[in-house]
Amino acid sequence: MGNEALIQLFRDHPGEYVSGAKMSEALNVSRTAIWKAIKKLEGAGYEFEASTKLGYRLLFEPDPWSADLIQAALATRTFGRTLTIEGEVTSTQDLARTAAEQGAPEGYLVIAERQQSGRGRMGRSWVSPYGKGIWMSMVLRPEVPIHCAPQLTLLAAVALCRSLRRVTGLPIGIKWPNDLLVGGRKISGILLESAAEDERLKYIVAGIGISVNLAEADYPEEMLEKAVSLRVAGGRVLNRTEMIADFLMEWEQLYGLFIKEGFRPIATLWESMAVSLGRKVKLTTPQGELTGVPESLDDSGAIRVRRDDGSLVTIFSAEMGEPLASR
Ligand code: BTN
């Protein structure tokens, strides 16, 4: 039995339960074969509601995409102009890095339906179930010194925030350096990994994770307080192809601005979308913990934090906690 026939049966009964007997009769296979096919579809991102009495009801199916569909939607010059879509991968970062080492051009993009070991910042893992998100990595080859790499992370966050606000209409904000939040919960993350040679960047692999159509059940219980998908936050399913096309356009334009005019215009945009300025937080740095009020970005992309004693410190790398209650 092809799964397509089973999916079609559900599509023919939108919003309705289809009984096991009906499915097995229509497709001429056993009830066990139907059950196995449903499990397989669930692994591919489909969601069903099961009822012992009534059978199954289709709740969600992943939006189909392909390299051709995405290419056709793109209006960029280089970003995503060469791209590959994979099914399951370890991490798109691994594939893009291999491609970069082999000479892939700037803008080369790897997208996957699922990551078995998606990576986040600070050695964390990244939840990347099949068919529900945008898990992608792009090769950048900017001709800038290595110390500019953090600025490119902030640039990606600005581009993503602008694009996601436009596409979803949700009040998305940036938490330093590059987490995108809705109502305090994370909807997207950015991970830049770079390779350098003689103080210059050889290439950057920019990893973007957008939790688009995940259901609450896709997250481990302990993450639900801190993470949310755009589908859950906004109450509607989004089209991933349109989102990629919009974001790549925004990203390419801001990248062009950065190459021409440097980091200042990007920093100003970042500050206007930041949710982490002006509120007291705890910062965990490689050197230890401190509390203070983040005030602004400096020209390198580091954050300036006002301590209780009035002094200003510049933080280059840290984990920023939730705002502390002011007393
Ligand atoms: C973070 O906020 O911790 C960064 C998350 C980055 C996740 C993306 S998903 C695509 C790419 N592949 C990975 O393994 N990670 C990045």
CSV table of N, CA, C and O in Angstrom, one decimal, residues 207-313:
chain,number,residue,atom,x,y,z
A,207,GLY,N,23.9,28.8,10.7
A,207,GLY,CA,22.8,27.9,11.0
A,207,GLY,C,21.6,28.6,11.5
A,207,GLY,O,21.7,29.4,12.4
A,208,ILE,N,20.4,28.4,10.9
A,208,ILE,CA,19.2,29.0,11.3
A,208,ILE,C,18.2,27.9,11.6
A,208,ILE,O,17.9,27.1,10.8
A,209,GLY,N,17.6,28.0,12.8
A,209,GLY,CA,16.5,27.1,13.2
A,209,GLY,C,15.3,27.9,13.5
A,209,GLY,O,15.3,28.8,14.3
A,210,ILE,N,14.2,27.6,12.7
A,210,ILE,CA,12.9,28.3,13.0
A,210,ILE,C,11.9,27.3,13.3
A,210,ILE,O,11.6,26.4,12.5
A,211,SER,N,11.3,27.4,14.5
A,211,SER,CA,10.3,26.4,15.0
A,211,SER,C,9.0,26.8,14.4
A,211,SER,O,8.2,27.5,15.0
A,212,VAL,N,8.7,26.4,13.2
A,212,VAL,CA,7.5,26.9,12.4
A,212,VAL,C,6.2,26.2,12.9
A,212,VAL,O,5.4,26.9,13.5
A,213,ASN,N,6.1,25.0,12.5
A,213,ASN,CA,4.8,24.3,12.7
A,213,ASN,C,4.8,23.2,13.7
A,213,ASN,O,4.0,22.3,13.6
A,214,LEU,N,5.7,23.3,14.7
A,214,LEU,CA,5.8,22.2,15.7
A,214,LEU,C,4.5,22.3,16.6
A,214,LEU,O,4.0,23.4,16.8
A,215,ALA,N,4.1,21.1,17.1
A,215,ALA,CA,3.0,21.1,18.0
A,215,ALA,C,3.6,21.0,19.4
A,215,ALA,O,4.8,20.7,19.5
A,216,GLU,N,2.9,21.3,20.5
A,216,GLU,CA,3.5,21.3,21.8
A,216,GLU,C,4.0,19.9,22.1
A,216,GLU,O,5.1,19.7,22.7
A,217,ALA,N,3.4,18.8,21.5
A,217,ALA,CA,3.8,17.5,21.7
A,217,ALA,C,5.2,17.2,21.1
A,217,ALA,O,5.8,16.2,21.4
A,218,ASP,N,5.7,18.1,20.2
A,218,ASP,CA,7.0,17.9,19.6
A,218,ASP,C,8.1,18.2,20.5
A,218,ASP,O,9.3,18.0,20.3
A,219,TYR,N,7.8,19.0,21.6
A,219,TYR,CA,8.9,19.4,22.5
A,219,TYR,C,8.9,18.5,23.8
A,219,TYR,O,7.9,18.1,24.2
A,220,PRO,N,10.1,18.3,24.3
A,220,PRO,CA,10.2,17.6,25.6
A,220,PRO,C,9.5,18.5,26.6
A,220,PRO,O,9.6,19.8,26.6
A,221,GLU,N,8.7,17.9,27.5
A,221,GLU,CA,7.9,18.6,28.6
A,221,GLU,C,8.7,19.8,29.2
A,221,GLU,O,8.1,20.9,29.3
A,222,GLU,N,9.9,19.5,29.6
A,222,GLU,CA,10.7,20.5,30.3
A,222,GLU,C,11.0,21.8,29.5
A,222,GLU,O,11.4,22.8,30.0
A,223,MET,N,10.8,21.7,28.2
A,223,MET,CA,11.1,22.8,27.3
A,223,MET,C,9.9,23.8,27.1
A,223,MET,O,10.1,24.9,26.6
A,224,LEU,N,8.7,23.3,27.4
A,224,LEU,CA,7.5,24.0,27.0
A,224,LEU,C,7.4,25.4,27.6
A,224,LEU,O,6.8,26.3,27.0
A,225,GLU,N,8.1,25.6,28.8
A,225,GLU,CA,8.1,26.9,29.4
A,225,GLU,C,8.9,27.9,28.6
A,225,GLU,O,8.7,29.1,28.7
A,226,LYS,N,10.0,27.4,28.0
A,226,LYS,CA,11.0,28.3,27.4
A,226,LYS,C,10.9,28.3,25.8
A,226,LYS,O,11.5,29.2,25.2
A,227,ALA,N,10.2,27.4,25.2
A,227,ALA,CA,10.2,27.4,23.8
A,227,ALA,C,8.8,27.2,23.2
A,227,ALA,O,7.9,26.6,23.9
A,228,VAL,N,8.5,27.8,22.1
A,228,VAL,CA,7.2,27.7,21.5
A,228,VAL,C,7.4,27.8,19.9
A,228,VAL,O,8.4,28.3,19.5
A,229,SER,N,6.4,27.2,19.2
A,229,SER,CA,6.5,27.3,17.7
A,229,SER,C,5.7,28.5,17.3
A,229,SER,O,4.8,29.0,18.0
A,230,LEU,N,5.9,28.9,16.1
A,230,LEU,CA,5.1,30.0,15.5
A,230,LEU,C,3.7,29.6,15.3
A,230,LEU,O,2.7,30.4,15.5
A,231,ARG,N,3.5,28.3,15.0
A,231,ARG,CA,2.1,27.8,14.9
A,231,ARG,C,1.3,27.9,16.2
A,231,ARG,O,0.2,28.3,16.2
A,232,VAL,N,2.0,27.5,17.3
A,232,VAL,CA,1.3,27.5,18.6
A,232,VAL,C,1.1,29.0,19.0
A,232,VAL,O,0.0,29.4,19.4
A,233,ALA,N,2.2,29.8,18.8
A,233,ALA,CA,2.1,31.2,19.3
A,233,ALA,C,1.1,32.0,18.5
A,233,ALA,O,0.3,32.9,19.0
A,234,GLY,N,1.0,31.7,17.2
A,234,GLY,CA,0.1,32.5,16.3
A,234,GLY,C,-1.2,31.9,16.0
A,234,GLY,O,-2.1,32.5,15.3
A,235,GLY,N,-1.3,30.6,16.3
A,235,GLY,CA,-2.6,29.9,16.0
A,235,GLY,C,-2.9,29.6,14.6
A,235,GLY,O,-4.0,29.4,14.2
A,236,ARG,N,-1.8,29.5,13.8
A,236,ARG,CA,-2.0,29.1,12.4
A,236,ARG,C,-0.8,28.5,11.8
A,236,ARG,O,0.3,28.7,12.2
A,237,VAL,N,-1.0,27.6,10.8
A,237,VAL,CA,0.1,26.9,10.1
A,237,VAL,C,0.7,27.8,9.1
A,237,VAL,O,0.0,28.5,8.4
A,238,LEU,N,2.0,27.8,9.0
A,238,LEU,CA,2.7,28.7,8.1
A,238,LEU,C,3.4,27.9,7.0
A,238,LEU,O,3.7,26.7,7.1
A,239,ASN,N,3.6,28.6,5.8
A,239,ASN,CA,4.2,28.0,4.7
A,239,ASN,C,5.7,28.2,4.7
A,239,ASN,O,6.2,29.4,4.7
A,240,ARG,N,6.5,27.1,4.8
A,240,ARG,CA,7.9,27.2,5.0
A,240,ARG,C,8.6,27.8,3.8
A,240,ARG,O,9.6,28.6,3.9
A,241,THR,N,8.1,27.5,2.6
A,241,THR,CA,8.8,28.0,1.4
A,241,THR,C,8.7,29.6,1.3
A,241,THR,O,9.7,30.2,1.1
A,242,GLU,N,7.5,30.1,1.6
A,242,GLU,CA,7.4,31.6,1.6
A,242,GLU,C,8.2,32.2,2.7
A,242,GLU,O,8.8,33.3,2.5
A,243,MET,N,8.3,31.5,3.8
A,243,MET,CA,9.1,32.1,4.9
A,243,MET,C,10.6,32.1,4.5
A,243,MET,O,11.3,33.1,4.8
A,244,ILE,N,11.1,31.1,3.9
A,244,ILE,CA,12.5,31.0,3.5
A,244,ILE,C,12.8,32.1,2.5
A,244,ILE,O,13.8,32.9,2.6
A,245,ALA,N,11.9,32.3,1.5
A,245,ALA,CA,12.1,33.3,0.4
A,245,ALA,C,12.2,34.7,1.1
A,245,ALA,O,13.0,35.5,0.7
A,246,ASP,N,11.2,35.0,2.0
A,246,ASP,CA,11.2,36.3,2.6
A,246,ASP,C,12.4,36.6,3.4
A,246,ASP,O,13.1,37.6,3.3
A,247,PHE,N,12.8,35.6,4.2
A,247,PHE,CA,13.9,35.8,5.1
A,247,PHE,C,15.3,35.9,4.3
A,247,PHE,O,16.1,36.8,4.6
A,248,LEU,N,15.5,35.1,3.3
A,248,LEU,CA,16.7,35.2,2.5
A,248,LEU,C,16.9,36.5,1.8
A,248,LEU,O,17.9,37.1,1.7
A,249,MET,N,15.7,37.1,1.4
A,249,MET,CA,15.8,38.4,0.7
A,249,MET,C,16.2,39.5,1.8
A,249,MET,O,17.1,40.3,1.5
A,250,GLU,N,15.6,39.4,2.9
A,250,GLU,CA,15.9,40.4,4.0
A,250,GLU,C,17.4,40.2,4.4
A,250,GLU,O,18.1,41.2,4.6
A,251,TRP,N,17.8,39.0,4.6
A,251,TRP,CA,19.2,38.7,5.0
A,251,TRP,C,20.2,39.2,4.0
A,251,TRP,O,21.2,39.9,4.3
A,252,GLU,N,19.9,39.0,2.7
A,252,GLU,CA,20.8,39.4,1.7
A,252,GLU,C,20.9,40.9,1.6
A,252,GLU,O,22.0,41.5,1.5
A,253,GLN,N,19.8,41.6,1.8
A,253,GLN,CA,19.8,43.1,1.7
A,253,GLN,C,20.6,43.6,2.9
A,253,GLN,O,21.5,44.5,2.7
A,254,LEU,N,20.4,43.1,4.1
A,254,LEU,CA,21.1,43.6,5.3
A,254,LEU,C,22.6,43.3,5.2
A,254,LEU,O,23.5,44.1,5.6
A,255,TYR,N,22.9,42.1,4.6
A,255,TYR,CA,24.3,41.7,4.5
A,255,TYR,C,25.0,42.7,3.5
A,255,TYR,O,26.1,43.1,3.7
A,256,GLY,N,24.3,43.1,2.4
A,256,GLY,CA,24.8,44.0,1.5
A,256,GLY,C,25.1,45.4,2.2
A,256,GLY,O,26.1,46.0,2.0
A,257,LEU,N,24.2,45.8,3.0
A,257,LEU,CA,24.3,47.0,3.8
A,257,LEU,C,25.5,47.0,4.7
A,257,LEU,O,26.3,47.9,4.8
A,258,PHE,N,25.7,45.8,5.4
A,258,PHE,CA,26.8,45.6,6.3
A,258,PHE,C,28.2,45.7,5.5
A,258,PHE,O,29.1,46.4,6.0
A,259,ILE,N,28.2,45.1,4.4
A,259,ILE,CA,29.5,45.1,3.6
A,259,ILE,C,29.8,46.5,3.1
A,259,ILE,O,30.9,46.9,3.1
A,260,LYS,N,28.8,47.3,2.8
A,260,LYS,CA,29.0,48.6,2.3
A,260,LYS,C,29.2,49.6,3.4
A,260,LYS,O,30.1,50.4,3.4
A,261,GLU,N,28.4,49.5,4.5
A,261,GLU,CA,28.4,50.6,5.5
A,261,GLU,C,28.9,50.2,6.9
A,261,GLU,O,28.9,51.0,7.8
A,262,GLY,N,29.2,48.9,7.0
A,262,GLY,CA,29.7,48.4,8.3
A,262,GLY,C,28.6,48.1,9.3
A,262,GLY,O,27.4,48.0,8.9
A,263,PHE,N,29.0,47.9,10.5
A,263,PHE,CA,28.0,47.4,11.5
A,263,PHE,C,27.0,48.4,12.1
A,263,PHE,O,26.0,48.0,12.6
A,264,ARG,N,27.4,49.7,12.1
A,264,ARG,CA,26.5,50.6,12.9
A,264,ARG,C,25.0,50.6,12.5
A,264,ARG,O,24.2,50.4,13.3
A,265,PRO,N,24.7,50.6,11.2
A,265,PRO,CA,23.2,50.6,10.9
A,265,PRO,C,22.6,49.3,11.4
A,265,PRO,O,21.4,49.3,11.8
A,266,ILE,N,23.3,48.2,11.3
A,266,ILE,CA,22.8,46.9,11.8
A,266,ILE,C,22.6,47.0,13.3
A,266,ILE,O,21.5,46.5,13.8
A,267,ALA,N,23.5,47.6,14.0
A,267,ALA,CA,23.4,47.7,15.5
A,267,ALA,C,22.2,48.5,15.9
A,267,ALA,O,21.5,48.2,16.8
A,268,THR,N,22.0,49.6,15.1
A,268,THR,CA,20.8,50.4,15.4
A,268,THR,C,19.5,49.7,15.3
A,268,THR,O,18.6,49.7,16.1
A,269,LEU,N,19.4,48.9,14.2
A,269,LEU,CA,18.2,48.1,14.0
A,269,LEU,C,18.1,47.0,15.1
A,269,LEU,O,17.0,46.8,15.6
A,270,TRP,N,19.2,46.4,15.4
A,270,TRP,CA,19.2,45.4,16.5
A,270,TRP,C,18.6,46.0,17.8
A,270,TRP,O,17.7,45.4,18.4
A,271,GLU,N,19.2,47.2,18.1
A,271,GLU,CA,18.7,47.8,19.4
A,271,GLU,C,17.2,48.1,19.4
A,271,GLU,O,16.6,48.0,20.4
A,272,SER,N,16.7,48.4,18.2
A,272,SER,CA,15.3,48.8,18.1
A,272,SER,C,14.4,47.6,18.3
A,272,SER,O,13.2,47.7,18.6
A,273,MET,N,15.0,46.4,18.1
A,273,MET,CA,14.1,45.2,18.2
A,273,MET,C,14.5,44.4,19.5
A,273,MET,O,13.9,43.3,19.7
A,274,ALA,N,15.4,44.8,20.2
A,274,ALA,CA,15.9,44.0,21.4
A,274,ALA,C,14.9,44.1,22.5
A,274,ALA,O,14.3,45.1,22.8
A,275,VAL,N,14.7,42.9,23.2
A,275,VAL,CA,13.9,42.9,24.4
A,275,VAL,C,14.8,42.9,25.6
A,275,VAL,O,14.3,42.8,26.7
A,276,SER,N,16.1,42.8,25.4
A,276,SER,CA,17.0,42.6,26.5
A,276,SER,C,17.7,43.9,27.0
A,276,SER,O,18.6,43.8,27.7
A,277,LEU,N,17.2,45.0,26.5
A,277,LEU,CA,17.9,46.3,26.9
A,277,LEU,C,17.0,46.9,28.0
A,277,LEU,O,15.8,46.8,28.0
A,278,GLY,N,17.7,47.5,29.0
A,278,GLY,CA,16.9,48.4,30.0
A,278,GLY,C,16.3,47.6,31.1
A,278,GLY,O,15.6,48.1,31.9
A,279,ARG,N,16.6,46.2,31.2
A,279,ARG,CA,16.0,45.5,32.3
A,279,ARG,C,17.1,44.7,32.9
A,279,ARG,O,17.9,44.1,32.2
A,280,LYS,N,17.1,44.7,34.2
A,280,LYS,CA,18.2,44.0,35.0
A,280,LYS,C,18.2,42.5,34.7
A,280,LYS,O,17.1,41.9,34.8
A,281,VAL,N,19.4,41.9,34.4
A,281,VAL,CA,19.5,40.5,34.2
A,281,VAL,C,20.7,39.9,34.8
A,281,VAL,O,21.6,40.7,35.2
A,282,LYS,N,20.7,38.6,34.9
A,282,LYS,CA,21.9,37.9,35.3
A,282,LYS,C,22.6,37.4,34.1
A,282,LYS,O,22.0,36.9,33.2
A,283,LEU,N,23.9,37.6,34.0
A,283,LEU,CA,24.7,37.2,32.8
A,283,LEU,C,25.7,36.1,33.3
A,283,LEU,O,26.5,36.4,34.3
A,284,THR,N,25.7,35.0,32.6
A,284,THR,CA,26.7,34.0,33.0
A,284,THR,C,27.8,34.0,31.9
A,284,THR,O,27.6,33.6,30.8
A,285,THR,N,29.0,34.5,32.3
A,285,THR,CA,30.1,34.7,31.3
A,285,THR,C,31.1,33.5,31.6
A,285,THR,O,31.0,32.9,32.6
A,286,PRO,N,32.0,33.3,30.6
A,286,PRO,CA,33.0,32.3,30.9
A,286,PRO,C,33.9,32.7,32.1
A,286,PRO,O,34.5,31.8,32.8
A,287,GLN,N,33.9,34.0,32.5
A,287,GLN,CA,34.6,34.4,33.7
A,287,GLN,C,33.8,34.3,35.0
A,287,GLN,O,34.3,34.5,36.1
A,288,GLY,N,32.5,34.1,34.9
A,288,GLY,CA,31.7,34.1,36.1
A,288,GLY,C,30.4,34.8,35.9
A,288,GLY,O,30.1,35.3,34.8
A,289,GLU,N,29.6,35.0,37.0
A,289,GLU,CA,28.3,35.6,36.9
A,289,GLU,C,28.3,37.1,37.3
A,289,GLU,O,29.1,37.5,38.1
A,290,LEU,N,27.4,37.9,36.6
A,290,LEU,CA,27.3,39.2,37.1
A,290,LEU,C,25.9,39.7,36.8
A,290,LEU,O,25.2,39.1,36.0
A,291,THR,N,25.4,40.7,37.5
A,291,THR,CA,24.1,41.3,37.2
A,291,THR,C,24.2,42.7,36.8
A,291,THR,O,25.2,43.4,37.2
A,292,GLY,N,23.3,43.2,36.0
A,292,GLY,CA,23.3,44.6,35.6
A,292,GLY,C,22.3,44.8,34.5
A,292,GLY,O,21.5,43.9,34.2
A,293,VAL,N,22.2,46.0,34.0
A,293,VAL,CA,21.2,46.4,33.0
A,293,VAL,C,21.9,46.6,31.7
A,293,VAL,O,22.7,47.5,31.5
A,294,PRO,N,21.6,45.7,30.7
A,294,PRO,CA,22.2,45.9,29.4
A,294,PRO,C,21.7,47.2,28.8
A,294,PRO,O,20.5,47.5,28.8
A,295,GLU,N,22.6,48.0,28.2
A,295,GLU,CA,22.2,49.4,27.7
A,295,GLU,C,22.3,49.5,26.2
A,295,GLU,O,21.4,50.1,25.6
A,296,SER,N,23.3,49.0,25.6
A,296,SER,CA,23.4,49.1,24.2
A,296,SER,C,24.5,48.2,23.6
A,296,SER,O,25.1,47.5,24.4
A,297,LEU,N,24.6,48.2,22.3
A,297,LEU,CA,25.7,47.4,21.6
A,297,LEU,C,26.9,48.2,21.4
A,297,LEU,O,26.7,49.4,21.1
A,298,ASP,N,28.1,47.7,21.5
A,298,ASP,CA,29.2,48.5,21.1
A,298,ASP,C,29.5,48.2,19.6
A,298,ASP,O,28.8,47.4,19.0
A,299,ASP,N,30.6,48.8,19.1
A,299,ASP,CA,30.8,48.7,17.6
A,299,ASP,C,31.3,47.3,17.2
A,299,ASP,O,31.3,47.0,16.0
A,300,SER,N,31.6,46.5,18.2
A,300,SER,CA,32.1,45.1,17.9
A,300,SER,C,30.9,44.1,17.9
A,300,SER,O,31.0,43.0,17.4
A,301,GLY,N,29.8,44.5,18.5
A,301,GLY,CA,28.7,43.6,18.7
A,301,GLY,C,28.5,43.1,20.1
A,301,GLY,O,27.6,42.4,20.4
A,302,ALA,N,29.5,43.5,21.0
A,302,ALA,CA,29.4,43.2,22.4
A,302,ALA,C,28.3,44.0,23.1
A,302,ALA,O,27.9,45.1,22.5
A,303,ILE,N,27.9,43.6,24.2
A,303,ILE,CA,26.8,44.4,24.9
A,303,ILE,C,27.4,45.1,26.1
A,303,ILE,O,28.2,44.6,26.8
A,304,ARG,N,26.9,46.4,26.3
A,304,ARG,CA,27.4,47.2,27.4
A,304,ARG,C,26.4,47.1,28.5
A,304,ARG,O,25.2,47.3,28.3
A,305,VAL,N,26.9,46.7,29.7
A,305,VAL,CA,26.0,46.4,30.8
A,305,VAL,C,26.4,47.4,32.0
A,305,VAL,O,27.5,47.5,32.4
A,306,ARG,N,25.3,48.1,32.5
A,306,ARG,CA,25.5,49.0,33.7
A,306,ARG,C,25.4,48.2,35.0
A,306,ARG,O,24.4,47.5,35.2
A,307,ARG,N,26.4,48.2,35.8
A,307,ARG,CA,26.4,47.5,37.0
A,307,ARG,C,25.7,48.3,38.1
A,307,ARG,O,25.6,49.5,37.9
A,308,ASP,N,25.4,47.7,39.3
A,308,ASP,CA,24.7,48.4,40.4
A,308,ASP,C,25.6,49.6,40.8
A,308,ASP,O,25.0,50.6,41.3
A,309,ASP,N,26.9,49.5,40.8
A,309,ASP,CA,27.8,50.5,41.3
A,309,ASP,C,28.0,51.6,40.2
A,309,ASP,O,28.8,52.6,40.4
A,310,GLY,N,27.2,51.6,39.1
A,310,GLY,CA,27.3,52.6,38.1
A,310,GLY,C,28.3,52.4,37.0
A,310,GLY,O,28.3,53.1,36.0
A,311,SER,N,29.2,51.4,37.2
A,311,SER,CA,30.2,51.2,36.2
A,311,SER,C,29.6,50.5,35.0
A,311,SER,O,28.6,49.8,35.1
A,312,LEU,N,30.3,50.6,33.9
A,312,LEU,CA,29.9,50.0,32.6
A,312,LEU,C,30.8,49.0,32.2
A,312,LEU,O,32.0,49.2,32.1
A,313,VAL,N,30.3,47.7,32.0
A,313,VAL,CA,31.2,46.7,31.5
A,313,VAL,C,30.8,46.2,30.1
A,313,VAL,O,29.6,46.3,29.8
